[in-house]
Coordinates of C-alpha atoms in Angstrom, one line a residue:
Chain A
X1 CA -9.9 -11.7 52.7
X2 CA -7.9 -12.6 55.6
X3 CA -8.7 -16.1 58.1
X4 CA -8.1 -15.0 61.6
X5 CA -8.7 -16.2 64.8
X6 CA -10.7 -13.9 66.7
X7 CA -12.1 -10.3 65.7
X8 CA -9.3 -8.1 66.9
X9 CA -6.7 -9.9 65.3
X10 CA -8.8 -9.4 61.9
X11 CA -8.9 -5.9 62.8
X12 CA -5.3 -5.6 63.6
X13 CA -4.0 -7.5 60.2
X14 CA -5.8 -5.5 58.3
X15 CA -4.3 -2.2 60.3
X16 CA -0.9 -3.6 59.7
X17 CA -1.7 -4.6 55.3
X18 CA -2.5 -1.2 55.1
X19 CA -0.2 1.1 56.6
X20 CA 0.4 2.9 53.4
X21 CA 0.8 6.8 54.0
X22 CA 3.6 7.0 51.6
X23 CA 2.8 7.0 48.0
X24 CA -0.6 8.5 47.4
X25 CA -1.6 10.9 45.0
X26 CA -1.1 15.0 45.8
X27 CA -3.8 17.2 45.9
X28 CA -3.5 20.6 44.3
X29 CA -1.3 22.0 46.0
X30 CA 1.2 18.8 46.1
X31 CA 0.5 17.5 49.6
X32 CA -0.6 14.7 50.7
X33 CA -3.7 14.7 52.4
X34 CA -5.4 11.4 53.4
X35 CA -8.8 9.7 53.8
X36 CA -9.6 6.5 55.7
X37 CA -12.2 3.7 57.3
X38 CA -12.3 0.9 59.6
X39 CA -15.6 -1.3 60.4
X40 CA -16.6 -3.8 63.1
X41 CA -19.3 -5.8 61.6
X42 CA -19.8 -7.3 65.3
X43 CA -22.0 -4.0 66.4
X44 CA -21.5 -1.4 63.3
X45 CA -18.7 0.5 65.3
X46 CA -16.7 2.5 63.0
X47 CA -13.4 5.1 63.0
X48 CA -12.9 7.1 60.3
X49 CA -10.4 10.2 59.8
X50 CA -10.7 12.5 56.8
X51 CA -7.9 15.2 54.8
X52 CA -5.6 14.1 57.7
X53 CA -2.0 15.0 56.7
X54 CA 1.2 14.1 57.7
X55 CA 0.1 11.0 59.0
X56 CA 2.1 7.8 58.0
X57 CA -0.8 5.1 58.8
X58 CA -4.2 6.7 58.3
X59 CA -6.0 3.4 59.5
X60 CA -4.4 2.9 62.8
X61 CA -5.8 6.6 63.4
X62 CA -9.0 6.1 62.0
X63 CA -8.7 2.4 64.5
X64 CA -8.1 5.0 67.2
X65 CA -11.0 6.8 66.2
X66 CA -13.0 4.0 66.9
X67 CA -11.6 2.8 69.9
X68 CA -10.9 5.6 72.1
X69 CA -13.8 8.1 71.3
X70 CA -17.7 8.4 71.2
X71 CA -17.5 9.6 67.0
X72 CA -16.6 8.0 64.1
X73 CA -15.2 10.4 62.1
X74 CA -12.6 13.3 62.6
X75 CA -11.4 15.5 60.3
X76 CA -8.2 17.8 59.1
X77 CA -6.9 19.7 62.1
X78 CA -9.0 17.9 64.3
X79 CA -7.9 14.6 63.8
X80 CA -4.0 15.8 63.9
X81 CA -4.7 17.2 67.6
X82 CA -6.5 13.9 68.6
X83 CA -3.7 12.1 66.8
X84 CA -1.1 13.9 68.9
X85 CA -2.9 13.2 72.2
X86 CA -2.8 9.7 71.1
X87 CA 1.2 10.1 71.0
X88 CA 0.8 9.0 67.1
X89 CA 3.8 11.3 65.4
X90 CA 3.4 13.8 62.9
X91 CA 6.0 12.8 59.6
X92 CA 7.0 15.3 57.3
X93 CA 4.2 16.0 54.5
X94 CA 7.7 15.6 52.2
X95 CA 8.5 12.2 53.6
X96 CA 4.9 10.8 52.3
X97 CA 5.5 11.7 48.5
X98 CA 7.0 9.7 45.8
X99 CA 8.6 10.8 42.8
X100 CA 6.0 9.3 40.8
X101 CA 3.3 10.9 42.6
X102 CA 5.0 14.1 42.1
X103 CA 5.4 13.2 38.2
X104 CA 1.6 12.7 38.0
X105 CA 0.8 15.6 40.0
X106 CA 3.2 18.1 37.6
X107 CA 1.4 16.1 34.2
X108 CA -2.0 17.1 35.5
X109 CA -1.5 20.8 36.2
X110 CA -1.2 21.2 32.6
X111 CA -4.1 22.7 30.9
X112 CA -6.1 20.2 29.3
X113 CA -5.3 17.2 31.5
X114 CA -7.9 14.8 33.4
X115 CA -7.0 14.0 36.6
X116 CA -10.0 11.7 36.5
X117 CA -8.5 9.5 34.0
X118 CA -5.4 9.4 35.8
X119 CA -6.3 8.7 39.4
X120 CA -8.8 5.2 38.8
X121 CA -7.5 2.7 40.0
X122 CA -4.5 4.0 41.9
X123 CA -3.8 5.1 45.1
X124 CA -6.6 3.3 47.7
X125 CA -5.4 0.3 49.4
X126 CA -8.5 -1.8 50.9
X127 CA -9.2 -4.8 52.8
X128 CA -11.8 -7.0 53.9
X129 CA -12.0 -10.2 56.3
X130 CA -13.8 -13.0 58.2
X131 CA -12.4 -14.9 61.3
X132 CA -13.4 -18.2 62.2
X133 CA -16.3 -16.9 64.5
X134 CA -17.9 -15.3 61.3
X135 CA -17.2 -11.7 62.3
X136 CA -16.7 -9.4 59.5
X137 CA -14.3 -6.0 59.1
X138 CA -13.3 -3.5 56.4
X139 CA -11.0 -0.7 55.8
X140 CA -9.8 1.5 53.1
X141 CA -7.5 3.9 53.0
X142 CA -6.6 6.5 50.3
X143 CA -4.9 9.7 49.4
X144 CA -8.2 10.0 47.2
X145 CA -8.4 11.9 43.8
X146 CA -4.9 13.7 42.2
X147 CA -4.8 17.3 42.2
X148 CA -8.4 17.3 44.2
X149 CA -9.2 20.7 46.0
X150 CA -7.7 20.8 49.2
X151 CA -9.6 19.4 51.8
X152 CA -11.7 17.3 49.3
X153 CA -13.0 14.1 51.2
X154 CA -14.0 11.0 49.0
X155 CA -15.8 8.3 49.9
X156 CA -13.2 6.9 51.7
X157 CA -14.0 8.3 54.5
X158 CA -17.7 8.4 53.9
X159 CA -19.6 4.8 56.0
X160 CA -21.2 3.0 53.6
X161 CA -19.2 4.2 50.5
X162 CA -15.7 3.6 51.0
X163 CA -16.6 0.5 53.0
X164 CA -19.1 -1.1 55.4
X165 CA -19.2 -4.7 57.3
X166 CA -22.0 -6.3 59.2
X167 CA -21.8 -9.7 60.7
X168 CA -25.5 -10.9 59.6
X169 CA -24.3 -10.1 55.9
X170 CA -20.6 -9.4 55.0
X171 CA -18.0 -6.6 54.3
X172 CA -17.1 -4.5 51.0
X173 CA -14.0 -2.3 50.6
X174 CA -14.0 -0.3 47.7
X175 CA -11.7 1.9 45.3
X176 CA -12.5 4.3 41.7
X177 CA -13.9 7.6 41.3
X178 CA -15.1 8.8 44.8
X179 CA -17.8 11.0 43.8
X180 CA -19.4 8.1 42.2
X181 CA -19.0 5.3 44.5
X182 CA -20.7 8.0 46.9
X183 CA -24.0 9.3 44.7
X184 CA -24.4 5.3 45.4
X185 CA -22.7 4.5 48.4
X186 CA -21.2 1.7 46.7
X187 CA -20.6 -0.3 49.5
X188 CA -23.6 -0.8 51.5
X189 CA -25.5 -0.6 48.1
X190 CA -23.6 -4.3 47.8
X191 CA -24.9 -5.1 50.8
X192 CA -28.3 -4.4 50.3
X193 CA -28.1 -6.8 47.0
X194 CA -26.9 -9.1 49.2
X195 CA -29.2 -8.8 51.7
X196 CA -32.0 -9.5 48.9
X197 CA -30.7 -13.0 48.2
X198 CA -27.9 -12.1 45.8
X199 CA -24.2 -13.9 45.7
X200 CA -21.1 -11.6 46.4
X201 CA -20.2 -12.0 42.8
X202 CA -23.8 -11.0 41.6
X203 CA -24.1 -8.1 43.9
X204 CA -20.7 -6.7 43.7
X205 CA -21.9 -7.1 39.6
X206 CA -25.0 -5.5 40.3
X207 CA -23.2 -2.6 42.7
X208 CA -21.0 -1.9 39.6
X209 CA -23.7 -1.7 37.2
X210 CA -25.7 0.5 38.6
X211 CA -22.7 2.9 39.3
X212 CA -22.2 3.2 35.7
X213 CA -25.7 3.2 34.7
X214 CA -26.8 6.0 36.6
X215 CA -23.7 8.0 37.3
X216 CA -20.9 6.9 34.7
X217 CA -18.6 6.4 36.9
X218 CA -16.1 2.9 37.1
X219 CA -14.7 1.6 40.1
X220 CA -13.9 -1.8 41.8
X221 CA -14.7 -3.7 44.7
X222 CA -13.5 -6.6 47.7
X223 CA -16.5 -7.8 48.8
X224 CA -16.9 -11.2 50.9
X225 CA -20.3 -12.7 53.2
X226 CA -21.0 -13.7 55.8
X227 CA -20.1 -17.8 55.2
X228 CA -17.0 -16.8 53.8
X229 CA -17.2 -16.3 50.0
X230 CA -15.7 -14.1 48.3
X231 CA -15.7 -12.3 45.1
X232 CA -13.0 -8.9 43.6
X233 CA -15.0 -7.2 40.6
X234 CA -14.3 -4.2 38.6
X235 CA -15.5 -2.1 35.9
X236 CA -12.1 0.0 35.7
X237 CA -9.4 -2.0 33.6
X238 CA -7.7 -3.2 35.8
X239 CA -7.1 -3.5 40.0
X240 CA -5.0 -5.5 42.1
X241 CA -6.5 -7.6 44.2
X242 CA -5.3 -10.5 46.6
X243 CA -6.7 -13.4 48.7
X244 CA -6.3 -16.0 51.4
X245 CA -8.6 -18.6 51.9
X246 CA -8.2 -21.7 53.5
X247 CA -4.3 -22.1 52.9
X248 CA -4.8 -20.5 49.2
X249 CA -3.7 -16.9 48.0
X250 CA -6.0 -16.1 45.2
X251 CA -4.4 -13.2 43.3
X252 CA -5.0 -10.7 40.0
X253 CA -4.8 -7.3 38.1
X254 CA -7.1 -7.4 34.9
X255 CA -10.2 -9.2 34.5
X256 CA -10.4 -12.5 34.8
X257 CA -7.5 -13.2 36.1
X258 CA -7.2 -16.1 39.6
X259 CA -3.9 -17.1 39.5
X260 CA -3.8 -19.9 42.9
X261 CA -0.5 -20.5 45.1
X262 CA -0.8 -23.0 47.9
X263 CA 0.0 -20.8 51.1
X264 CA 0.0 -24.0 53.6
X265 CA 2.7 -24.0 56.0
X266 CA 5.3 -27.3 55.5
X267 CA 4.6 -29.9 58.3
X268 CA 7.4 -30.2 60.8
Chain B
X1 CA -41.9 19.2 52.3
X2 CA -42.8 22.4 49.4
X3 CA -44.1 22.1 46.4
X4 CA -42.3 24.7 43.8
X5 CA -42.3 24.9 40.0
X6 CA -38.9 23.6 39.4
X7 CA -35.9 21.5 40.3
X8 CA -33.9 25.1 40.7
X9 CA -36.4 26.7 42.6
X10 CA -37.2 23.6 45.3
X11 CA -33.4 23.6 45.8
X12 CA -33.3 27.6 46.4
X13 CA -36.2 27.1 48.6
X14 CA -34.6 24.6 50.6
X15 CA -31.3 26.0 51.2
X16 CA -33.6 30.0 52.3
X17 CA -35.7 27.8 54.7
X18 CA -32.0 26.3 56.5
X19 CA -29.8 29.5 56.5
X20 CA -29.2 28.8 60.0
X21 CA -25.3 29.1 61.9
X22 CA -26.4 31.2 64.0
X23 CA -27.6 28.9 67.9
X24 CA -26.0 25.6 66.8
X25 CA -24.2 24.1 69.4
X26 CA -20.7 24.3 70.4
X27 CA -18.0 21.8 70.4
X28 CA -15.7 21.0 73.6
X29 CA -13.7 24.5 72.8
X30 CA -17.0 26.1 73.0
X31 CA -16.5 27.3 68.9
X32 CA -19.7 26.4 66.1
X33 CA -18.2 23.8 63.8
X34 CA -21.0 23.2 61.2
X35 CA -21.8 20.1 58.6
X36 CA -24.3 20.8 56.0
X37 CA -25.4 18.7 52.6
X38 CA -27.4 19.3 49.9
X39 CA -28.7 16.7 47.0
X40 CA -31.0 16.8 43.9
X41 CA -32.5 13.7 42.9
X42 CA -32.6 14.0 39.4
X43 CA -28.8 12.9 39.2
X44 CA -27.9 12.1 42.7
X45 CA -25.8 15.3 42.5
X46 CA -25.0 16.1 45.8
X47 CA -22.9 18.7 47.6
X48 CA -21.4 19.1 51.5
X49 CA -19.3 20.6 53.8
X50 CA -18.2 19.3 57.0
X51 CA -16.5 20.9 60.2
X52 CA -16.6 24.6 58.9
X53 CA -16.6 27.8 60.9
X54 CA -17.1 31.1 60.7
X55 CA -20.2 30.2 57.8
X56 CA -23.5 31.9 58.8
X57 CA -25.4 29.6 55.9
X58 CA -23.1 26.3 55.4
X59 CA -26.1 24.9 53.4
X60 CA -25.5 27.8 50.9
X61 CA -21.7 26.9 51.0
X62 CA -22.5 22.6 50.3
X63 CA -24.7 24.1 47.4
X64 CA -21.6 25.6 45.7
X65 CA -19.8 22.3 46.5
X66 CA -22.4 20.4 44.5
X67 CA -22.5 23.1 41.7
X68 CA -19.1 24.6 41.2
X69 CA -16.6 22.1 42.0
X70 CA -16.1 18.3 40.7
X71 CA -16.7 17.2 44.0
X72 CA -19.4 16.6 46.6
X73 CA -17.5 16.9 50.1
X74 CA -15.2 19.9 51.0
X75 CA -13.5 19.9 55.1
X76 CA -12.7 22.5 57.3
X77 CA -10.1 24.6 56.1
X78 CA -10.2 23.4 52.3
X79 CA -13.9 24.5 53.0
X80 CA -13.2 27.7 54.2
X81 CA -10.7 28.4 51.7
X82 CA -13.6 27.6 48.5
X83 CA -15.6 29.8 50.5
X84 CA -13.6 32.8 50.1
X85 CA -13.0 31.9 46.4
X86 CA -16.5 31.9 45.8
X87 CA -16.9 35.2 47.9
X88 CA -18.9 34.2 50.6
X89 CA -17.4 36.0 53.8
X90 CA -16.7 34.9 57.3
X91 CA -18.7 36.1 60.2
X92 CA -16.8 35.9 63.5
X93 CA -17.3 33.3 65.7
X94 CA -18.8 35.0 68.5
X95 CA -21.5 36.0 66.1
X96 CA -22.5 32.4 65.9
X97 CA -23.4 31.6 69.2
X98 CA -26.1 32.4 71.7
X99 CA -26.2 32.5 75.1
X100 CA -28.5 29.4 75.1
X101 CA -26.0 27.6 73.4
X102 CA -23.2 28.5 75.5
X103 CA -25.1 28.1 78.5
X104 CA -25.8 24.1 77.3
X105 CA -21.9 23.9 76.6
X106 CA -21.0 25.0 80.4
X107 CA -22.8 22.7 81.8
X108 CA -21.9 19.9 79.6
X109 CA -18.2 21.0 80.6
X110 CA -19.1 19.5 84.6
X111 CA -18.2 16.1 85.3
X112 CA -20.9 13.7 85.1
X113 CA -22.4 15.2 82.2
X114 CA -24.8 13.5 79.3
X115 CA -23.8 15.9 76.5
X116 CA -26.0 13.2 74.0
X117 CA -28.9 13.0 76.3
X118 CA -28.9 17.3 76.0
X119 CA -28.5 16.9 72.3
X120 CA -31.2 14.8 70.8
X121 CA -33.9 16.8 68.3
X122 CA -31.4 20.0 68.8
X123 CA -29.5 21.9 66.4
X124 CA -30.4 20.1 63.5
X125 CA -32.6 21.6 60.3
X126 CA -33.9 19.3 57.6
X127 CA -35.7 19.7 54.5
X128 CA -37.0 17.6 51.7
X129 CA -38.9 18.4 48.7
X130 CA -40.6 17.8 45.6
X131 CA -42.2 19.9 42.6
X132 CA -44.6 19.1 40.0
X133 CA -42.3 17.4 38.1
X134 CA -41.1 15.1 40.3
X135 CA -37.7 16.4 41.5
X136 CA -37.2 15.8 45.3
X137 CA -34.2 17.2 46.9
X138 CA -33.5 17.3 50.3
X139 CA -30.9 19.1 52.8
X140 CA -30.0 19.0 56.3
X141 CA -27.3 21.5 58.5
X142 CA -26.4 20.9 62.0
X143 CA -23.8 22.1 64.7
X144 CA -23.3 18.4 65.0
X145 CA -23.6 17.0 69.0
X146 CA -22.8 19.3 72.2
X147 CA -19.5 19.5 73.4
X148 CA -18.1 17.4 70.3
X149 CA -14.6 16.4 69.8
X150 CA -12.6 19.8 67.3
X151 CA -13.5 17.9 64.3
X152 CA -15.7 15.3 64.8
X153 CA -18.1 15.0 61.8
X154 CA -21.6 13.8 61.7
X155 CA -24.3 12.4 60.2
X156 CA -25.2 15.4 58.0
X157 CA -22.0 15.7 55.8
X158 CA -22.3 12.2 54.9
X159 CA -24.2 11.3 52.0
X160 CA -26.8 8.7 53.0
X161 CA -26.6 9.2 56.3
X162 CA -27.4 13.2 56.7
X163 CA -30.4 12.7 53.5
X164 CA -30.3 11.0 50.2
X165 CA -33.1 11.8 47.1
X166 CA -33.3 10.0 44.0
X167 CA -36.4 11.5 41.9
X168 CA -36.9 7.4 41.8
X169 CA -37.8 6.6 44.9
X170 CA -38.1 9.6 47.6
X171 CA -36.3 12.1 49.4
X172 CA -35.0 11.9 53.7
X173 CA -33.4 14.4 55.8
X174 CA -32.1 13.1 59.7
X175 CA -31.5 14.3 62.9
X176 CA -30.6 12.7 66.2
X177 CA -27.9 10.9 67.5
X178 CA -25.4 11.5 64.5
X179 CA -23.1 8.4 65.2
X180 CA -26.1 6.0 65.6
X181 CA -27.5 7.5 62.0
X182 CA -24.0 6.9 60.3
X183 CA -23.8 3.2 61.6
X184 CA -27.0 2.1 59.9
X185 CA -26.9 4.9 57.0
X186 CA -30.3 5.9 58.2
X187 CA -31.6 8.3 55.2
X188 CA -30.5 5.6 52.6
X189 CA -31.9 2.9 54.8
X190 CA -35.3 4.4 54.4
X191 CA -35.2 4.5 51.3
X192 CA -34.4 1.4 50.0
X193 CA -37.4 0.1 52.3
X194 CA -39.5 2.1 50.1
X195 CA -37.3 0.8 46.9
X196 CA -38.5 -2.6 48.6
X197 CA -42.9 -1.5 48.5
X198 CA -43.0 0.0 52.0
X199 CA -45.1 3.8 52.5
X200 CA -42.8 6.4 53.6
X201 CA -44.8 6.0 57.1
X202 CA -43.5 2.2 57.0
X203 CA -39.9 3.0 56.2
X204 CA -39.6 5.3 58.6
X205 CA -40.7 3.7 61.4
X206 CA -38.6 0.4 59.8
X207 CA -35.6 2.5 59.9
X208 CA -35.5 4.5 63.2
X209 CA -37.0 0.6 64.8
X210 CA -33.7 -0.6 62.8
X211 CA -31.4 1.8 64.2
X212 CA -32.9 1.4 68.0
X213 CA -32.5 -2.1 67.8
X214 CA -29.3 -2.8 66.5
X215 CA -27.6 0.2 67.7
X216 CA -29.9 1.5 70.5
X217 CA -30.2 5.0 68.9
X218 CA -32.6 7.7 68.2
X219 CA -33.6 10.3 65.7
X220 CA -35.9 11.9 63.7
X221 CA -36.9 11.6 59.8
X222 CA -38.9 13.5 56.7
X223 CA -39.7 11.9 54.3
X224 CA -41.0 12.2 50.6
X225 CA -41.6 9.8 48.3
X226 CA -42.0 10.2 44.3
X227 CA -45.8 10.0 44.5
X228 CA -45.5 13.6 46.8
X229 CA -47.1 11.4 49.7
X230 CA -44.6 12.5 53.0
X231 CA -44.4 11.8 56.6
X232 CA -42.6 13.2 59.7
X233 CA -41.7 10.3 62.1
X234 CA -39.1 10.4 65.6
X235 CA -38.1 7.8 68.3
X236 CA -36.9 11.1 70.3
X237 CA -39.2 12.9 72.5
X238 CA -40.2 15.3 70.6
X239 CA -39.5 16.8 67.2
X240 CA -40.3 20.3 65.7
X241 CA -41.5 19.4 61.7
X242 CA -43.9 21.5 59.5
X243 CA -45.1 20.0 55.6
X244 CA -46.7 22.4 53.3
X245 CA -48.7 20.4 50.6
X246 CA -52.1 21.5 48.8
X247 CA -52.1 25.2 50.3
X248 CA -52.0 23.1 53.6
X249 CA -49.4 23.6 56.7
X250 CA -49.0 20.3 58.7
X251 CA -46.9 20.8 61.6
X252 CA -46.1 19.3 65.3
X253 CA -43.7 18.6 68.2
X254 CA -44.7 15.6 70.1
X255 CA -45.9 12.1 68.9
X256 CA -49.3 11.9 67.2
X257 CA -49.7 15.7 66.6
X258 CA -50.4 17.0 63.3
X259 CA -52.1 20.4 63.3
X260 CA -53.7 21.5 59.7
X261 CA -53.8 25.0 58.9
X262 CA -55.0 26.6 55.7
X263 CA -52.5 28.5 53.6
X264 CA -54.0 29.0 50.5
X265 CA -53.9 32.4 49.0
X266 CA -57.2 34.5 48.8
X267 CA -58.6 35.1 45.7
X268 CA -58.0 38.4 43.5

C-alpha cells in the first residue's frame, strides 16, 4: 500500500518492490519457472506472463505485456521470445536458485513429503496501491507451488485470482495454495464483497472464509479500496506483510501483529 | 445445455460434444495453439490447458488436468509433456488446420488488417450442463484470436473467465473477444449476478452490457442455473448455440431466434 503521485509511478514502484526472480521455489525438475500479474484499475488493463523461466523480474515482463501488446497474458516459450524482442535478457535458470530453495526442493522428492505444507506462505511477493488521484494497481509475482509439474500455472497468473484492481472499488494481491485461491478466484471474490457494502477487513475475512469453507484451502491477502483503507488478512500462520500510509509503515508476520514506525522525512 | 443421469456422464458428454482442434485459428506463425477448461460444480474442481499444440481434443487433455494431477492449469510444453504421460498422442500440425483457417490467417498477415473484427463468435466451443441431480459443469476450447501473439493465452484457460459452475448457483461458458472477457471475469461475473437474484436471461445481458461498457467488448454466453432454467445470450452478430432440455432442441444464430424441434424418442 504505496502513496504515489500519479498512476504510473504506482505502477512503476510496485515493478521495482517486486523484482524478485531469485529465490523462488523449483518445480520438479529443480528449475525455476515463474508466474506473474500487473493491474491498472484505471480501465481493467492487465499483463500477465506465465511458467516464464530464466527471467530475473517477472513483473516488468508481465508490465510489458500490458503495455506493448493487444493480450494480457503470454506464456512459457512465448513470453521468452517476446521478452527477447523487448531486449529484456535471459539469466541463467542456475543464477535464480537459492540454496535453500534447492534444500526444500531435495526434502520434498522424498517419498512421503507434502509439498503443500511446505510451499504456504513462501515464495509470492505481492503488492497493492493507491495514488493521490484514487487510482488503484496490483501485482504478484511467484515461482508458485515447490516441486509442481512443469509448466504448472497458479493463480498468479490467473486475473482475478492472483490479483485484480478497479478504481470504483479497490485492489487485492494475493498469496497460499493456488489451486484454491483459483476454484474462488480469491481476489475479485474480495471485491465482489466489497462491492456489496463490505469493509476491506470484512471482505478480505469473508474471501478467506469461504476459501476454507468450500475448498480447504488457506491463503492470505493485501487488499485496500478505493478511499484508501487498508486491511492484510490470513488464514495461513503466518505472512509478511508491510505498509505505508500517510508517513506510517505498518508492518507484521503472524496474526495480529501492527507494529507502527513513523516514516516522515526530517524537515530541513 | 444436456440433461444426463450423472455428474460423470454430463462431464463425458461435454468434453464428446467439444473434441474439436481440428479448424481453430492460427496464431501469427500460422501454427493452432489451443486453450481449453473444464469444471464440475459439485467441488469447483476444475481442470485446463493453455497454449498446447499438436492436441486434436485439448478439452480431453484439461479433463486429465482436473482428474489426475493436483493442479488445475498445465502450459504449453509442461502440457504437452503430461500428455504423453497420460498416452494421449500428438497429431501433426498440419493436421490441425483447414484451408479456411489458413486462408483467414493470410489475410490477416496484410497491413491494415482487423484480425479481432475477423475473430468475434469464431473458433470457440462451449458447453454447460446439468443432470437430475443438480450437477452443472461446463467447458469451453478455443484456438484463441487470429493471428495471436506464440503464446498469448485467453479467456478460456482462465478459470472465471473461459466458464465457472458451482452446483450452487449455475454454470457459463464464453466466447468473444478473449482479452475483454478476462478484464471483467465475464463467466464469474454472470454468476454472481445470479448469486445476487437475477434470471440467467438478466445476468447475462448484465454481464456482456458490463463488459461493453466498461471495456467496449463483445461476446457470447450459455448459461444454466441450478433450477435447469438456461439461456443463450451475445452482443456479437451472430452466434451458433443449440440447448437440449425436455426431449426439446433449441437452437439459433442471430438475435431473437430460437427454433424448437422435437427430439424425443419414439415409443417401443
Amino acid at each position: 500500500m504505496i502513496h504515489s503521485m500519479m498512476s504510473q509511478v504506482t505502477l512503476g514502484i510496485i515493478q521495482e518492490l517486486l523484482s524478485l526472480g531469485h529465490g523462488s521455489v523449483l518445480n520438479e525438475e529443480g528449475e525455476v519457472e515463474m508466474d506473474a500479474i500487473i493491474m491498472d484499475g484505471k480501465d481493467l488493463t492487465s499483463g500477465a506472463v506465465s511458467a516464464v523461466k530464466c527471467i530475473a523480474n517477472p513483473i516488468k515482463l508481465a508490465r510489458l505485456v500490458m503495455e506493448k501488446t493487444n493480450h494480457l497474458l503470454l506464456t512459457s516459450q512465448g513470453a521468452s521470445l517476446f521478452a527477447k524482442a523487448q531486449g529484456i535478457s535471459e539469466v541463467p535458470g542456475e543464477q535464480l536458485i537459492t540454496e535453500r530453495s534447492r534444500e526444500r526442493w531435495r526434502k520434498n522428492l522424498k517419498p512421503g513429503s507434502n509439498p503443500v505444507a511446505y510451499q504456504l506462505g513462501l515464495g509470492t511477493v505481492g503488492a497493492v496501491a493507491i495514488d493521490r488521484q484514487g487510482n488503484v494497481a496490483c501485482a504478484t509475482s511467484t515461482g508458485g507451488m515447490t516441486n509442481k509439474m512443469v509448466g504448472r500455472v497458479g493463480d498468479t497468473a490467473c486475473i482475478g485470482s492472483g490479483g485484480y484492481a478497479n478504481n470504483s472499488v479497490g485492489a487485492v494481491s494475493t498469496t497460499g495454495h493456488g489451486e484454491s485461491i483459483m476454484k474462488v478466484i480469491l481476489a475479485r471474490l474480495i471485491l465482489h464483497y466489497m462491492e456489496n457494502g463490505m469493509s476491506t477487513e470484512e471482505a478480505a475475512d469473508a474471501g478467506l472464509n469461504y476459501m476454507k469453507t468450500q475448498v480447504d484451502g488457506s491463503g492470505g491477502v493485501i487488499v485496500v479500496n478505493s478511499a484508501g483503507e487498508w486491511t492484510a488478512k490470513f488464514s495461513t500462520k503466518q505472512m509478511s506483510w508491510a505498509a505505508i500510509k500517510d508517513d506510517q509503515l505498518h508492518c507484521g508476520i503472524h496474526t495480529g501483529e501492527n507494529e507502527i514506525v513513523s516514516v516522515a522525512a526530517s524537515p530541513q
